[in-house]
XYZ file of C-alpha atoms in Angstrom:
390
model
C -5.051 -37.230 15.443
C -7.963 -35.559 13.678
C -9.818 -35.601 16.977
C -6.947 -33.717 18.590
C -6.884 -31.176 15.785
C -10.615 -30.522 16.009
C -10.369 -30.102 19.766
C -7.572 -27.553 19.467
C -9.450 -25.544 16.867
C -12.524 -25.481 19.103
C -10.519 -24.237 22.074
C -8.742 -21.532 20.078
C -12.014 -20.359 18.539
C -13.567 -20.137 21.990
C -10.640 -18.067 23.172
C -11.094 -15.598 20.321
C -14.825 -15.123 20.091
C -17.986 -15.853 22.029
C -21.065 -16.141 19.819
C -24.609 -17.498 19.802
C -25.402 -20.679 17.914
C -29.177 -20.672 18.186
C -29.956 -19.689 14.608
C -30.560 -22.473 12.125
C -29.060 -20.328 9.342
C -25.894 -19.637 11.312
C -23.042 -19.626 8.806
C -19.901 -17.884 10.041
C -17.004 -17.458 7.625
C -14.004 -19.472 8.918
C -10.705 -17.573 9.077
C -7.323 -18.079 10.692
C -5.246 -15.630 12.731
C -8.383 -13.931 13.983
C -6.308 -11.603 16.152
C -5.799 -9.502 13.003
C -9.501 -8.645 13.164
C -9.452 -7.616 16.821
C -9.340 -3.827 17.134
C -6.214 -3.279 19.262
C -6.447 0.329 20.527
C -8.801 2.350 22.700
C -9.938 5.353 20.651
C -11.437 3.481 17.687
C -12.918 0.746 19.850
C -14.641 3.364 22.023
C -16.444 4.469 18.846
C -17.810 1.023 18.034
C -14.655 -0.276 16.309
C -14.767 2.484 13.679
C -11.678 4.283 12.438
C -11.075 4.080 8.705
C -12.398 7.633 8.177
C -11.982 9.260 11.593
C -9.479 12.060 12.154
C -5.842 10.860 12.057
C -4.156 9.729 15.264
C -1.055 7.849 16.381
C -2.783 4.431 16.165
C -4.036 4.851 12.585
C -1.959 1.899 11.373
C -4.691 -0.645 12.151
C -7.584 1.360 10.692
C -6.075 3.181 7.726
C -2.319 3.860 7.306
C -3.067 6.532 4.686
C -4.287 8.817 7.500
C -0.700 9.378 8.694
C -0.094 11.719 5.753
C -2.476 14.191 7.429
C -0.892 14.097 10.882
C 0.182 17.516 12.156
C 2.940 16.279 14.472
C 6.192 15.009 12.989
C 6.295 11.754 14.953
C 4.421 9.734 17.539
C 4.191 6.336 19.218
C 1.636 4.475 21.302
C 1.290 1.279 23.307
C -2.037 -0.514 23.846
C -3.066 -3.474 25.968
C -6.314 -5.442 25.818
C -7.038 -8.082 28.479
C -9.060 -10.401 26.227
C -12.141 -12.430 27.216
C -11.748 -11.888 30.950
C -15.264 -13.347 31.385
C -13.754 -16.760 30.513
C -9.984 -16.769 31.047
C -7.603 -14.526 32.971
C -4.344 -14.885 31.040
C -5.137 -13.875 27.423
C -3.771 -10.483 26.348
C -3.367 -8.505 23.148
C -0.469 -6.026 22.999
C -0.106 -3.407 20.268
C 2.795 -1.008 19.716
C 2.817 1.468 16.820
C 4.770 4.501 15.697
C 5.084 6.841 12.731
C 7.555 9.425 11.380
C 6.915 12.129 8.786
C 9.788 12.302 6.322
C 8.431 15.602 4.947
C 5.062 17.245 4.288
C 3.985 14.514 1.853
C 5.685 11.275 2.905
C 5.290 9.289 6.121
C 6.526 5.899 7.309
C 5.042 3.843 10.130
C 5.374 0.439 11.764
C 3.570 -1.678 14.333
C 3.892 -4.867 16.338
C 0.860 -6.880 17.456
C 1.348 -9.718 19.940
C -1.453 -12.019 21.079
C -0.768 -14.328 24.022
C -3.345 -17.053 24.640
C -1.912 -18.011 28.020
C -1.397 -21.604 29.132
C -3.627 -24.264 27.603
C -4.034 -27.918 28.537
C -5.414 -30.052 25.724
C -7.706 -33.051 26.198
C -9.125 -35.587 23.803
C -12.830 -36.382 23.557
C -12.514 -38.999 26.319
C -11.117 -36.375 28.705
C -7.520 -37.614 28.764
C -4.834 -34.957 28.906
C -2.883 -34.718 25.650
C -0.293 -32.108 26.533
C 0.200 -28.435 27.266
C 1.074 -25.437 25.120
C 1.586 -21.695 25.254
C -0.069 -20.596 21.992
C 0.695 -17.123 20.716
C 0.519 -15.071 17.553
C 2.262 -11.931 16.367
C 2.289 -9.665 13.333
C 4.919 -7.120 12.322
C 4.129 -4.568 9.647
C 5.572 -1.463 8.044
C 3.670 1.106 6.017
C 4.286 4.058 3.737
C 1.752 6.827 3.135
C 1.875 9.742 0.722
C -0.231 12.816 0.175
C -1.441 12.475 -3.390
C -3.198 15.852 -3.405
C -4.336 18.492 -0.926
C -7.296 16.352 0.129
C -6.276 12.769 -0.690
C -3.606 10.381 0.557
C -2.739 6.765 -0.134
C -0.964 4.111 1.874
C 0.440 0.617 1.566
C 1.457 -1.747 4.378
C 3.421 -5.001 4.307
C 2.969 -7.569 7.075
C 4.624 -10.731 8.384
C 2.402 -13.012 10.454
C 3.391 -15.848 12.784
C 0.721 -18.047 14.376
C 1.672 -20.758 16.871
C -1.404 -22.602 18.166
C 0.567 -25.349 19.891
C -0.028 -28.137 17.358
C 3.579 -29.281 17.557
C 3.114 -29.948 21.272
C 0.702 -32.777 20.472
C 2.129 -34.536 17.434
C 5.035 -34.321 15.036
C 2.871 -33.274 12.084
C 1.666 -30.000 13.580
C 3.565 -26.792 12.835
C 3.353 -23.084 13.510
C 1.904 -21.081 10.627
C 3.568 -18.186 8.808
C 2.108 -15.824 6.237
C 2.691 -12.535 4.433
C 0.037 -9.929 3.706
C -0.431 -6.382 2.445
C -2.890 -3.512 2.927
C -3.931 -0.858 0.417
C -5.634 2.262 1.777
C -6.852 5.735 0.799
C -8.047 8.710 2.845
C -9.912 11.902 1.979
C -10.038 14.935 4.278
C -11.339 18.367 3.318
C -11.931 21.443 5.437
C -15.234 23.281 5.070
C -17.027 26.064 6.936
C -20.472 25.814 8.560
C -21.893 29.040 9.978
C -18.343 30.421 9.964
C -17.166 27.514 12.114
C -14.472 25.092 10.964
C -15.453 21.560 9.984
C -13.939 18.553 8.205
C -15.492 15.903 6.015
C -13.592 12.620 5.731
C -13.801 9.329 3.866
C -11.583 6.259 3.899
C -11.072 2.796 2.506
C -8.694 0.055 3.613
C -8.322 -3.336 1.932
C -6.333 -5.294 4.487
C -4.643 -8.678 4.990
C -4.432 -9.588 1.320
C -1.767 -12.271 1.234
C -0.759 -15.878 1.463
C -2.753 -18.529 3.266
C -1.573 -20.020 6.543
C -1.048 -23.720 7.270
C -0.622 -25.629 10.533
C 0.089 -29.010 8.901
C 2.965 -28.352 6.467
C 0.700 -27.280 3.624
C -1.841 -30.107 3.702
C -4.552 -27.554 4.552
C -4.112 -23.859 3.755
C -6.494 -21.567 5.596
C -7.571 -18.023 4.764
C -6.295 -14.906 6.483
C -9.010 -12.416 7.518
C -8.809 -10.329 4.336
C -11.168 -7.420 4.872
C -12.723 -4.460 3.078
C -13.373 -1.458 5.324
C -15.134 1.646 3.957
C -16.235 4.625 6.006
C -17.090 8.296 6.301
C -16.576 10.878 9.012
C -17.481 14.410 10.017
C -15.793 16.846 12.374
C -17.234 20.158 13.644
C -15.714 22.901 15.800
C -18.627 24.356 17.784
C -16.526 27.070 19.415
C -13.020 27.648 20.717
C -13.276 24.945 23.365
C -15.816 22.407 22.091
C -15.559 20.014 19.152
C -17.631 17.036 18.094
C -17.160 14.334 15.483
C -18.898 11.256 14.126
C -17.744 8.323 12.029
C -19.181 5.121 10.561
C -17.478 2.035 9.051
C -18.804 -0.789 6.880
C -16.751 -4.011 6.965
C -16.878 -7.147 4.851
C -14.579 -10.157 4.968
C -13.066 -10.890 1.551
C -13.189 -14.633 2.236
C -15.512 -17.215 0.605
C -18.655 -18.216 2.446
C -18.850 -21.968 3.179
C -21.733 -23.817 1.560
C -23.052 -26.597 3.785
C -25.900 -27.562 1.495
C -25.794 -31.295 0.922
C -23.557 -31.828 3.974
C -24.820 -34.118 6.726
C -25.527 -32.458 10.093
C -25.070 -33.804 13.603
C -27.808 -34.219 16.205
C -27.588 -30.515 17.097
C -28.043 -29.416 13.485
C -24.429 -28.357 13.004
C -22.787 -29.318 9.677
C -20.291 -32.170 9.791
C -17.078 -31.666 7.881
C -16.522 -33.719 4.777
C -13.049 -33.988 3.293
C -14.193 -33.103 -0.235
C -16.139 -30.021 0.793
C -13.346 -28.791 3.036
C -10.621 -29.265 0.416
C -12.672 -27.573 -2.301
C -13.291 -24.619 -0.028
C -9.637 -24.067 0.922
C -8.241 -24.816 -2.554
C -9.621 -21.553 -3.956
C -6.871 -19.076 -4.885
C -6.511 -15.943 -2.765
C -7.359 -13.529 -5.588
C -10.160 -15.746 -6.829
C -11.600 -16.041 -3.330
C -11.641 -12.251 -2.913
C -13.806 -11.732 -5.993
C -15.896 -14.783 -5.157
C -16.650 -13.438 -1.676
C -18.972 -10.775 -3.098
C -21.483 -13.241 -4.506
C -21.050 -16.763 -3.142
C -23.277 -16.767 -0.046
C -25.652 -19.773 -0.165
C -28.508 -17.505 0.891
C -27.990 -15.144 -2.041
C -28.055 -11.367 -1.784
C -29.814 -11.457 1.571
C -26.955 -13.411 3.148
C -24.336 -11.234 1.423
C -25.824 -8.197 3.180
C -25.713 -10.094 6.474
C -21.940 -10.342 6.070
C -21.498 -6.559 6.343
C -20.688 -5.328 9.836
C -21.675 -1.755 10.693
C -19.645 0.209 13.245
C -20.132 3.807 14.258
C -19.477 6.305 16.992
C -19.256 9.896 18.158
C -16.489 11.819 19.887
C -16.622 15.006 21.952
C -13.501 17.025 22.789
C -13.160 19.816 25.306
C -10.222 22.195 24.948
C -8.177 19.539 23.090
C -7.583 17.906 26.463
C -10.632 15.878 27.528
C -12.265 13.291 25.246
C -15.560 11.399 25.579
C -16.672 8.716 23.113
C -19.651 6.430 22.439
C -20.193 3.782 19.766
C -22.083 0.752 18.537
C -20.961 -2.399 16.687
C -23.468 -4.462 14.688
C -22.840 -7.991 13.447
C -25.743 -10.084 12.122
C -26.882 -12.994 14.289
C -26.209 -15.476 11.476
C -22.630 -14.252 11.139
C -21.528 -14.220 14.758
C -24.121 -12.092 16.553
C -21.506 -9.713 17.973
C -23.616 -6.715 18.947
C -22.307 -4.339 21.560
C -22.151 -0.715 22.680
C -18.869 0.946 23.526
C -17.769 3.950 25.539
C -14.479 5.595 26.300
C -12.624 8.500 27.825
C -9.350 10.192 26.984
C -7.037 12.750 28.508
C -4.231 14.661 26.806
C -1.540 16.686 28.557
C 1.400 18.190 26.663
C 3.072 15.283 24.832
C 1.182 12.482 26.627
C -2.304 11.107 26.187
C -4.168 8.159 27.660
C -7.334 6.589 26.246
C -9.586 3.859 27.599
C -12.574 2.018 26.128
C -15.205 -0.335 27.518
C -17.610 -2.828 25.896
C -21.290 -3.230 26.847
C -22.965 -6.240 25.237
C -26.462 -5.841 23.791
C -29.398 -8.267 23.628
C -30.339 -11.474 25.401
C -28.126 -13.643 23.182
C -25.112 -11.518 24.109
C -25.907 -11.043 27.798
C -23.368 -13.692 28.826
C -20.905 -12.966 26.032
C -17.236 -13.230 26.890
C -16.764 -9.873 25.153
C -18.715 -8.127 27.918
C -16.691 -5.740 30.070
C -13.676 -5.791 27.733
C -11.340 -2.892 28.524
C -8.619 -1.426 26.330
C -5.948 1.056 27.413
C -3.740 3.103 25.076
C -0.815 5.328 26.043
C 0.279 7.787 23.366
C 3.360 9.974 23.019
C 3.631 12.974 20.713
C 7.318 12.695 19.878
C 7.077 15.642 17.515
C 7.340 17.952 20.497
C 10.799 16.497 21.088
C 11.959 16.224 17.469
C 11.242 19.815 16.495
């Protein structure tokens, strides 16, 4: 039974991420429901997966719900689709629907639905015998409220229900689908300035996301961490003339999850740590709040490894006549923490109440040359409903 469980986890992990294992110090933080960490829409992903401090848009729910308080339009909705890991599998997709509504000049409500389909999977044991089939999927439903606290500052809070079905129950009676609840707390700063008599904006943002219960796939025997995350960023926006605008943004991300310590744990012939029951239980028995504070100083490699756990994402955006958009970005993740390094690019077009955005991933470096993330495309369709609700 344990063999089956390990095999399933390996398959699901492969379906979510493709990483390099060459480094001896490789020590990725294990999390569940990794779809919550996948950027689901095209604009932010075209700028390197940065968005906590960019200008507000319809899909702000994932990056920073507090940005909705600064939206000019009364209401909007968007739908995004991401064909995931097409280098490996052709039936995994991430769908994301989001919408917001401004109650008045200070208060805004929003909601989103994220659905992750992992296609059809056939499970095998280590001897190669088929153990059954499953259609694993995950979804998250959340609602948020944002308020303008002052002329330049807004705050937001989001509540989320998460359901994760990895198909365990298809193999044995002890496996179950996992459920969890989580919350986000966010703030956004946006102030207009003038540079050489031209309009400009300076922005900053912070979003502490997925703070909530743990998730279990075995009726509470093991409770795994959600991808709690701290995202901090800054942005700048400049109007060069009547028709041309340019902006830049950068995000810093850190998982608020403890780092596993494999010191003293036996390794296999490939140098990978072998699980021990005591180590595993001690790791997952940490309380959620305690694990958040612990995550800032528990890396076995000390301060050097703590810095390795910070992902850096940044990008630029050019707009012509508020109709045509061009974007470039870069995402950096240290080789010991996943080695997800890639460039991004994207285009957008806006006409009246409709807009369409697309993004594309270019992997970087020899270790990532065959990454399953290569050539990932995201498409987002947006609708400015405020033009109808006036």
